[in-house]
mmCIF file with all atom_site columns, C-alpha atoms in Angstrom:
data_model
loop_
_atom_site.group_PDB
_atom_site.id
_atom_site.type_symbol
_atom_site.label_atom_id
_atom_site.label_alt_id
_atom_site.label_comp_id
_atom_site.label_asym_id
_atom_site.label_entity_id
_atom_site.label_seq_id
_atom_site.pdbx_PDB_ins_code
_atom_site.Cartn_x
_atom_site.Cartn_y
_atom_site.Cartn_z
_atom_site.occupancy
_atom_site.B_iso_or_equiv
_atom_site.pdbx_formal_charge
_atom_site.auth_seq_id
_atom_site.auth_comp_id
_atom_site.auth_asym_id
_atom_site.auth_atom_id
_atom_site.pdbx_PDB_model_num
ATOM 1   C CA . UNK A 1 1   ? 18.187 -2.370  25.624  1.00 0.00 ? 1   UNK A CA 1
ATOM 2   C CA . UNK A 1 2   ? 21.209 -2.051  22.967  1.00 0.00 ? 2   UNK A CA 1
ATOM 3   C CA . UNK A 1 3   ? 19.072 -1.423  20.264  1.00 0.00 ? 3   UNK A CA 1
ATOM 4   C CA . UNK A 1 4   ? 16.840 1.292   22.184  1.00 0.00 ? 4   UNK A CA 1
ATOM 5   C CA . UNK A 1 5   ? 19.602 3.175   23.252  1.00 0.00 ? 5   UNK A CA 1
ATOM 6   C CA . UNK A 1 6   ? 20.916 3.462   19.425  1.00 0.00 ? 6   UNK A CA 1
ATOM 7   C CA . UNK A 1 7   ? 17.741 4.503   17.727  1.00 0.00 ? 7   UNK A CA 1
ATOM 8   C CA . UNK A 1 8   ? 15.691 7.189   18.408  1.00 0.00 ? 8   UNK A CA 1
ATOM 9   C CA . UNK A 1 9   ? 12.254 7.408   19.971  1.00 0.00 ? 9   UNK A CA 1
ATOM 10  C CA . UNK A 1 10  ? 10.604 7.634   16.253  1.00 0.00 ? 10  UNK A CA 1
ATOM 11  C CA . UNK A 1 11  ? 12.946 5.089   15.162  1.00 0.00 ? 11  UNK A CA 1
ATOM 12  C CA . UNK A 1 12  ? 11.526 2.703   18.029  1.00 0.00 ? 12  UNK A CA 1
ATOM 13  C CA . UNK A 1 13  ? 8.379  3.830   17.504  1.00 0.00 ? 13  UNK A CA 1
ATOM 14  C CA . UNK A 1 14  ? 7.996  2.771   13.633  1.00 0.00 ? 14  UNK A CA 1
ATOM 15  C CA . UNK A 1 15  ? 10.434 -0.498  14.188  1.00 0.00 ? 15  UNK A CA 1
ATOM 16  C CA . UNK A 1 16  ? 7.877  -1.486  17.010  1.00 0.00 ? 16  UNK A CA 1
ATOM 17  C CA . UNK A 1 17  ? 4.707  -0.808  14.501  1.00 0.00 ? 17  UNK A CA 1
ATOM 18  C CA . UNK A 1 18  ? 6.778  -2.669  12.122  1.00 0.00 ? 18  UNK A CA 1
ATOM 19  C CA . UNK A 1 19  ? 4.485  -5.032  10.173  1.00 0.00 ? 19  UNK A CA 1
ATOM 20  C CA . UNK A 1 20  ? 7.333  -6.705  7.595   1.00 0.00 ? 20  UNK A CA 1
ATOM 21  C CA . UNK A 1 21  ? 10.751 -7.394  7.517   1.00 0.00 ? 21  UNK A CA 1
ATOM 22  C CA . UNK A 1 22  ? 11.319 -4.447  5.380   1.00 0.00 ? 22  UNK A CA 1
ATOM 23  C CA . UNK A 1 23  ? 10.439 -2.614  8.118   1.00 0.00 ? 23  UNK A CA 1
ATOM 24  C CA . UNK A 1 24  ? 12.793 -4.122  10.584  1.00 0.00 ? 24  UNK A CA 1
ATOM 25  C CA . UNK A 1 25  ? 15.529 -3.852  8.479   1.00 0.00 ? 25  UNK A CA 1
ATOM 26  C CA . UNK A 1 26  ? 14.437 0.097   7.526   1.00 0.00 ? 26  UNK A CA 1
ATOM 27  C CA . UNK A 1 27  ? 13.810 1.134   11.032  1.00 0.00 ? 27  UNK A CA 1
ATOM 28  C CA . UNK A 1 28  ? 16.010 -0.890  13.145  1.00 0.00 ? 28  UNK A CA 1
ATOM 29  C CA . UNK A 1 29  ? 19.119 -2.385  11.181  1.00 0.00 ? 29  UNK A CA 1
ATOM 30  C CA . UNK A 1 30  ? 20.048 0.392   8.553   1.00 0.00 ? 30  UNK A CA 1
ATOM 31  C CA . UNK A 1 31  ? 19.970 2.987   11.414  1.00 0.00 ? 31  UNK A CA 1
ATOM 32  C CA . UNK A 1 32  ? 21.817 0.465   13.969  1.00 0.00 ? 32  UNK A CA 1
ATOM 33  C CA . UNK A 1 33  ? 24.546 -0.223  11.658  1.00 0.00 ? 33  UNK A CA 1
ATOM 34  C CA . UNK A 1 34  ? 24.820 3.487   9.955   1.00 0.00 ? 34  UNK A CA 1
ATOM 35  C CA . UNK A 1 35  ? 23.670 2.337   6.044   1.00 0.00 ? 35  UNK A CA 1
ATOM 36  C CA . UNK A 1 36  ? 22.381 4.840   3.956   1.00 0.00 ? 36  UNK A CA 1
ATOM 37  C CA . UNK A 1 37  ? 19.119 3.598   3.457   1.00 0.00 ? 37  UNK A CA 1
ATOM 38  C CA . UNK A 1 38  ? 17.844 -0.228  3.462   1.00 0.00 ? 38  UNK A CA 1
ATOM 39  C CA . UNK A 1 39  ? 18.840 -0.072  -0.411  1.00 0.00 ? 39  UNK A CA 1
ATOM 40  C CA . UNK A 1 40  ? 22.237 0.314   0.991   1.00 0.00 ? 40  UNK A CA 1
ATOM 41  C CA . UNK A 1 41  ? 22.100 -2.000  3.329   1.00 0.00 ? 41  UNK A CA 1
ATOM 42  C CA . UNK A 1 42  ? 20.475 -4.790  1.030   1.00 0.00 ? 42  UNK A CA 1
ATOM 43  C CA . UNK A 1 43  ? 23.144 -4.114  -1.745  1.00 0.00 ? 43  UNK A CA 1
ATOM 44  C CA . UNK A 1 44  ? 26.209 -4.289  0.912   1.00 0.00 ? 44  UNK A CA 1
ATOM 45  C CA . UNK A 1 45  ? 24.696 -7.320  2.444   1.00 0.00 ? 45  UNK A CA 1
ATOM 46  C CA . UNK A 1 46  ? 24.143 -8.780  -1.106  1.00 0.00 ? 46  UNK A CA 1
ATOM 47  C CA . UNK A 1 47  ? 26.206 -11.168 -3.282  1.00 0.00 ? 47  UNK A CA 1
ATOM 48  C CA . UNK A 1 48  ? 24.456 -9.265  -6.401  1.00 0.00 ? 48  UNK A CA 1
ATOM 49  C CA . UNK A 1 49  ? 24.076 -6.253  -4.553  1.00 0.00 ? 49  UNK A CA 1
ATOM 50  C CA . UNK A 1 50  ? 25.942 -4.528  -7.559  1.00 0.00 ? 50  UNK A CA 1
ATOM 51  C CA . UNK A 1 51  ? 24.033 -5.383  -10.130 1.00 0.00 ? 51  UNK A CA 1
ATOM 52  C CA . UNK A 1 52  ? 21.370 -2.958  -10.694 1.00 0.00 ? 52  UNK A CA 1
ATOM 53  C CA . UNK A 1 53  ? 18.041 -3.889  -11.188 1.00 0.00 ? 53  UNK A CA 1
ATOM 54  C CA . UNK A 1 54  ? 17.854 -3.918  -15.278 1.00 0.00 ? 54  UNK A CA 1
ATOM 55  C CA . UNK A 1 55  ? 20.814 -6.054  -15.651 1.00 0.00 ? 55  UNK A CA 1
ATOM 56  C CA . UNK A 1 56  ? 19.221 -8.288  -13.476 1.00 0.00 ? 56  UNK A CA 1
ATOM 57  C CA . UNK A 1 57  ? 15.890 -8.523  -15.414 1.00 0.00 ? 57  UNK A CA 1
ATOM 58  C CA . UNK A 1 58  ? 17.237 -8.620  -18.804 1.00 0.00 ? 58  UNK A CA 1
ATOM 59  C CA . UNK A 1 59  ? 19.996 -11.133 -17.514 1.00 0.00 ? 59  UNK A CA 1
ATOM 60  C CA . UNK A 1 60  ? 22.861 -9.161  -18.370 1.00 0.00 ? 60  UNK A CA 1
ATOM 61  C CA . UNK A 1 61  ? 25.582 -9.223  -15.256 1.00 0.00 ? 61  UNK A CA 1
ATOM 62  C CA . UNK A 1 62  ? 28.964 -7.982  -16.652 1.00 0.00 ? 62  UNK A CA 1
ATOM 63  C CA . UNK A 1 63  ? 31.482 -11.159 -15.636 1.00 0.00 ? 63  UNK A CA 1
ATOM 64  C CA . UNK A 1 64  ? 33.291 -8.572  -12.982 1.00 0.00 ? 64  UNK A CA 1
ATOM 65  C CA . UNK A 1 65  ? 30.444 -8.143  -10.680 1.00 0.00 ? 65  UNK A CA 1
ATOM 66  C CA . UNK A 1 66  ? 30.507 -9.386  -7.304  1.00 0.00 ? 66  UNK A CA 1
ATOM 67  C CA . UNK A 1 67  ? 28.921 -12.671 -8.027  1.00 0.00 ? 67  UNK A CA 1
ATOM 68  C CA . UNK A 1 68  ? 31.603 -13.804 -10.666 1.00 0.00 ? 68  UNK A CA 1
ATOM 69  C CA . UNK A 1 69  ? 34.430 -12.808 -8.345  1.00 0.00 ? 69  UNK A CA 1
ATOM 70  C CA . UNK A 1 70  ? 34.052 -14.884 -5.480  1.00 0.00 ? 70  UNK A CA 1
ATOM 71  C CA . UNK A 1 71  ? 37.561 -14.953 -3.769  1.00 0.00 ? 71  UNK A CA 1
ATOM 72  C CA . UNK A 1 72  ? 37.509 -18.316 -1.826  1.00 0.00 ? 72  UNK A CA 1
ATOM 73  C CA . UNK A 1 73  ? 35.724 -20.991 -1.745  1.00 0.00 ? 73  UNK A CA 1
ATOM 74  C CA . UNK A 1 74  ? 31.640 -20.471 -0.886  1.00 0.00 ? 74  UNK A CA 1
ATOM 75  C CA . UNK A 1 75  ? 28.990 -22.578 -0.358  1.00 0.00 ? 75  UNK A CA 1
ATOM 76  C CA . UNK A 1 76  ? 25.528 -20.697 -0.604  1.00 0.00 ? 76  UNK A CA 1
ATOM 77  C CA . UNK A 1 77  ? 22.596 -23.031 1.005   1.00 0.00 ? 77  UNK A CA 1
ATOM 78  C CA . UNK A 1 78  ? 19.804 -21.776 0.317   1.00 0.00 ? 78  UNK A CA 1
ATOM 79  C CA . UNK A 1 79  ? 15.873 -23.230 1.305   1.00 0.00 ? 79  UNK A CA 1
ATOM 80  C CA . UNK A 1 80  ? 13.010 -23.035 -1.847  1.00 0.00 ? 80  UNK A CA 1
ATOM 81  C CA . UNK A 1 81  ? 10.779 -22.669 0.874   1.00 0.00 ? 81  UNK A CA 1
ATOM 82  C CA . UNK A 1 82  ? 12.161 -19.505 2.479   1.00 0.00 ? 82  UNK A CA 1
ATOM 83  C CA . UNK A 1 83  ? 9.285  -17.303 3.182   1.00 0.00 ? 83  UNK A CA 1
ATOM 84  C CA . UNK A 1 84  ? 11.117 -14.205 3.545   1.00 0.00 ? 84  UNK A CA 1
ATOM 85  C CA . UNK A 1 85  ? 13.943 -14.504 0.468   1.00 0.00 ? 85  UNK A CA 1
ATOM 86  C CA . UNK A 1 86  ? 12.686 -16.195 -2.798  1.00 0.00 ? 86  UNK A CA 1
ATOM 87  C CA . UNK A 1 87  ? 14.931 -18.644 -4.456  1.00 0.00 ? 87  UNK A CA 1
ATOM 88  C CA . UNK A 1 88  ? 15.682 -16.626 -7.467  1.00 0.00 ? 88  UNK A CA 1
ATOM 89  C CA . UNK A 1 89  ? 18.022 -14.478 -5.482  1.00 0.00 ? 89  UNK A CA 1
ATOM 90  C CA . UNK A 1 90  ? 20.419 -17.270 -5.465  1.00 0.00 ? 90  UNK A CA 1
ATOM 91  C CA . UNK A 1 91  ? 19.463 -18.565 -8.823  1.00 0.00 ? 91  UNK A CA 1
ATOM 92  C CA . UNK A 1 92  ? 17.312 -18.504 -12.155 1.00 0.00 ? 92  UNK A CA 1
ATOM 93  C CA . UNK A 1 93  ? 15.421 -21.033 -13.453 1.00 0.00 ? 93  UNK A CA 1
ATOM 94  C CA . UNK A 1 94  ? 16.065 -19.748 -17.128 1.00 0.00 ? 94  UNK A CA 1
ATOM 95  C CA . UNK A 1 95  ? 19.351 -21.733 -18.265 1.00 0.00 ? 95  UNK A CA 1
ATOM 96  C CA . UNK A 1 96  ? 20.409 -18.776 -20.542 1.00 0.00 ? 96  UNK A CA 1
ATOM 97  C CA . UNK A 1 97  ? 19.968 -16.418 -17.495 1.00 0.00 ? 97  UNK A CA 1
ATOM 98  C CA . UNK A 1 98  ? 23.605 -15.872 -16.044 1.00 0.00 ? 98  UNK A CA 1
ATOM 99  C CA . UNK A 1 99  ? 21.798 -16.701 -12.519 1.00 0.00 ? 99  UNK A CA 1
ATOM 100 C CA . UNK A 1 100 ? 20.923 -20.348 -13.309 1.00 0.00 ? 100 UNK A CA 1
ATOM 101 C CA . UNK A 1 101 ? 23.109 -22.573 -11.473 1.00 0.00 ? 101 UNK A CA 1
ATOM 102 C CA . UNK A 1 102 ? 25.240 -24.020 -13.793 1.00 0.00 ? 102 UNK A CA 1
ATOM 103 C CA . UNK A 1 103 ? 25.812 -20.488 -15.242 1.00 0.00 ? 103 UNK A CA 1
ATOM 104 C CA . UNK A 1 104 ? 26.982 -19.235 -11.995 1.00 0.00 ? 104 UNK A CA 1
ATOM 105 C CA . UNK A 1 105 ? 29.317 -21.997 -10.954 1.00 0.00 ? 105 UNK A CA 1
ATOM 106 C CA . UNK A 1 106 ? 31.003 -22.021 -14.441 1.00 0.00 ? 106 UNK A CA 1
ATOM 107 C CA . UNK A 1 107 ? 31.985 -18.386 -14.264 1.00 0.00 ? 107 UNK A CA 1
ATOM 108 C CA . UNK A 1 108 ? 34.736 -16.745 -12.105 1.00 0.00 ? 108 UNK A CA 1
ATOM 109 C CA . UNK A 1 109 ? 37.182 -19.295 -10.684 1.00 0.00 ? 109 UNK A CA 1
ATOM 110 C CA . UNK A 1 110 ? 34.939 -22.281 -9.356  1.00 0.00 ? 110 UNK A CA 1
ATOM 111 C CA . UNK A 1 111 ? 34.811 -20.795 -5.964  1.00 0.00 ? 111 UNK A CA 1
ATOM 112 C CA . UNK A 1 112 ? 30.903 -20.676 -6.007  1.00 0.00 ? 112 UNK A CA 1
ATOM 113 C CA . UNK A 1 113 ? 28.907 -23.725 -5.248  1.00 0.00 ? 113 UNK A CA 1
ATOM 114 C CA . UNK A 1 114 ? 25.273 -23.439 -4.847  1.00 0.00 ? 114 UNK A CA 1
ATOM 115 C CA . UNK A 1 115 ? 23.105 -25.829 -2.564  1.00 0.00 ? 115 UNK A CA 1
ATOM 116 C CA . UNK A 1 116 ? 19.094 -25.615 -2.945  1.00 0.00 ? 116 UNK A CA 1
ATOM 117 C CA . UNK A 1 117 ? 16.984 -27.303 -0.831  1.00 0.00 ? 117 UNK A CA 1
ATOM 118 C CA . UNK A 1 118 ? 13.479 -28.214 -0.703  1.00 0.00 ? 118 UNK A CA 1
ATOM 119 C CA . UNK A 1 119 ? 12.609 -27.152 2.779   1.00 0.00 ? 119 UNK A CA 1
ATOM 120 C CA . UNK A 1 120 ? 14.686 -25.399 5.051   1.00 0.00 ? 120 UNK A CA 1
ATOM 121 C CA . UNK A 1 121 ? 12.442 -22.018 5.606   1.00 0.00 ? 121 UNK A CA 1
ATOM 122 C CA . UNK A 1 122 ? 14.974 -18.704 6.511   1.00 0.00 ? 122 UNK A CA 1
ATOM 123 C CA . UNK A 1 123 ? 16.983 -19.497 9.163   1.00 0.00 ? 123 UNK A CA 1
ATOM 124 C CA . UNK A 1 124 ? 16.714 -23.132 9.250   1.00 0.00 ? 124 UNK A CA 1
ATOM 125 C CA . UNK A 1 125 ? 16.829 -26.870 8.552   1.00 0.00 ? 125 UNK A CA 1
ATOM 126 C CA . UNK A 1 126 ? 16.822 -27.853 12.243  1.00 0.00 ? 126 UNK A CA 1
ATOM 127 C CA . UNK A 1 127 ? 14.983 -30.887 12.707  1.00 0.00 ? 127 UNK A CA 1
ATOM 128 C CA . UNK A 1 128 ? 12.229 -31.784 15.709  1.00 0.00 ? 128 UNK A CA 1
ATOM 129 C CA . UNK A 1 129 ? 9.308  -29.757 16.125  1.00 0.00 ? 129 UNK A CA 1
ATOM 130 C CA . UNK A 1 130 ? 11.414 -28.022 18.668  1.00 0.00 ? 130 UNK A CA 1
ATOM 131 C CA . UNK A 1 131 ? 14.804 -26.393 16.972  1.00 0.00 ? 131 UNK A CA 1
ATOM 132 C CA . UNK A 1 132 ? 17.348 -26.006 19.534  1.00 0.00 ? 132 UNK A CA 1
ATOM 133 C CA . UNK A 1 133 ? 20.582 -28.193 20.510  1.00 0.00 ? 133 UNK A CA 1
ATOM 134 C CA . UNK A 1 134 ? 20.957 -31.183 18.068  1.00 0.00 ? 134 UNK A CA 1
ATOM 135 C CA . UNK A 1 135 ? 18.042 -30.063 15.991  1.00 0.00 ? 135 UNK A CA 1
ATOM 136 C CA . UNK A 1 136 ? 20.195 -28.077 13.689  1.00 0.00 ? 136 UNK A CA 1
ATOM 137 C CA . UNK A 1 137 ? 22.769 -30.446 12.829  1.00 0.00 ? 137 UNK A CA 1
ATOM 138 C CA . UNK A 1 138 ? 21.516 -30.700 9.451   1.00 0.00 ? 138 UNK A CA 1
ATOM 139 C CA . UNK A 1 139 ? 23.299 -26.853 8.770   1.00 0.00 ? 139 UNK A CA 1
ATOM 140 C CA . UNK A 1 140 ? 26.192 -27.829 10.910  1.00 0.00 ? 140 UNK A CA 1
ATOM 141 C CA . UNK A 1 141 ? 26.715 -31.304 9.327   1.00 0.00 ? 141 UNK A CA 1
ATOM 142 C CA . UNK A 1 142 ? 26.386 -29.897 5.716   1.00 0.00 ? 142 UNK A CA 1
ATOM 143 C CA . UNK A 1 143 ? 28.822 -26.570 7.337   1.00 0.00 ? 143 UNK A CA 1
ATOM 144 C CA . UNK A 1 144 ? 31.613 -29.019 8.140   1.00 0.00 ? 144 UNK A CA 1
ATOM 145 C CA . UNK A 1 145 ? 31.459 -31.638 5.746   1.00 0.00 ? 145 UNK A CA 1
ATOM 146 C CA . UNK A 1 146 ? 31.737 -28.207 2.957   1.00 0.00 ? 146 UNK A CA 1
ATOM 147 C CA . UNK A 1 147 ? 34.896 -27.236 5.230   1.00 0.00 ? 147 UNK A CA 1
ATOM 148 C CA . UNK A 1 148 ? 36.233 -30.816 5.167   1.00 0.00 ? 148 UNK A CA 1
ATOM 149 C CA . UNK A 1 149 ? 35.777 -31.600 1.976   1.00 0.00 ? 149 UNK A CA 1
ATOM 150 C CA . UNK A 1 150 ? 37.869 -28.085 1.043   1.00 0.00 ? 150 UNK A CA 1
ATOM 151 C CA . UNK A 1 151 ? 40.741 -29.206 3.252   1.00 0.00 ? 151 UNK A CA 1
ATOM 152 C CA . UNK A 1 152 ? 40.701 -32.564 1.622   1.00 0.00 ? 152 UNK A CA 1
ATOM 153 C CA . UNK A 1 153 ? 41.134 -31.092 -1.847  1.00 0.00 ? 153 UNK A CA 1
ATOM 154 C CA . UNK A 1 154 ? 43.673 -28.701 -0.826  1.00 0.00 ? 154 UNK A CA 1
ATOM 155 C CA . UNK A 1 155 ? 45.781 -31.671 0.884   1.00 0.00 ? 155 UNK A CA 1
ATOM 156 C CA . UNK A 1 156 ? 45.328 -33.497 -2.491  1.00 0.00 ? 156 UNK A CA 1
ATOM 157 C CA . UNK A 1 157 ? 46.548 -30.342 -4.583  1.00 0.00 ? 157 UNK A CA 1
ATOM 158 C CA . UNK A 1 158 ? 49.928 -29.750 -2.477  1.00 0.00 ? 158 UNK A CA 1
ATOM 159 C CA . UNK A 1 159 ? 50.577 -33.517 -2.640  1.00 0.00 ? 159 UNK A CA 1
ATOM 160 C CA . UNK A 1 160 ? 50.186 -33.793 -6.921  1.00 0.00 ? 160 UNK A CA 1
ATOM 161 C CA . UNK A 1 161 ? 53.117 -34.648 -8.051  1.00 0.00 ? 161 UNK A CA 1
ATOM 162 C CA . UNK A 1 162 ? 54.871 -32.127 -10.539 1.00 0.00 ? 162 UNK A CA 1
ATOM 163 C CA . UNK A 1 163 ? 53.323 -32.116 -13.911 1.00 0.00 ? 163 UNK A CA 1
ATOM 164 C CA . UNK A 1 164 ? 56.349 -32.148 -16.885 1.00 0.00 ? 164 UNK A CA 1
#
């Protein structure tokens, strides 16, 4: 009811005939949240969303894009199997292309750390054939043992002892 009162009848009209996610996300979420246009919203939303298109095919992204100036530490997790976002938005398989892995974690100031998985579709790695309750702990799990494993690191950085 929160979405049909902030889109208009055409706007529920072509979300509701719909027929990708592009769709959703042009009819529905770019008008619900004000972007521009879903270009907008997929470049806001994006950790490359300012790098255009030809620096991204010829694998030229300038070191002070978004990507190479990650502020604090980030984990991306990220499923091979994703049906709806390909694995190569999160990484190349090219080793000279900026977006392999090991490119990406050695720029900007080791904040990035990149975790692909097998399986783990879109929104997933629950476990069960029915996800709900405990069947996502996998996420959760590898959530706080990222978050723990920060704090650790941080305790063992204020507790070095002066260096000469």
């Amino acid at each position: 009811e929160r979405v049909r009162a902030r889109l208009t009848s055409t706007q529920m009209r072509n979300l509701m005939l719909g027929t990708h996610v592009t769709d959703i996300d042009t009819h529905c979420v770019v008008n619900y949240n004000g972007y521009e246009d879903v270009n907008h919203y997929y470049s806001e939303m994006s950790l490359l969303g300012d790098v255009a298109m030809e620096e991204y095919a010829a694998g030229e992204i300038p070191l002070h894009r978004r990507v190479h100036n990650v502020s604090i530490p980030t984990v991306v997790v990220h499923g091979i199997d994703d049906p709806l976002i390909t694995w190569r938005t999160v990484a190349a398989n090219n080793e000279d292309h900026p977006l392999h892995p090991t490119k990406l974690t050695e720029t900007g100031n080791g904040n990035l750390m990149i975790l692909l998985t097998k399986r783990g579709g879109h929104v997933g790695w629950s476990t069960g054939l029915v996800p709900g309750g405990e069947n996502w702990k996998w996420m959760s799990d590898v959530s706080a043992t990222f978050v723990q494993s920060l704090t650790k690191a941080q305790h063992e950085e204020l507790n070095q002892p002066e260096n000469p």
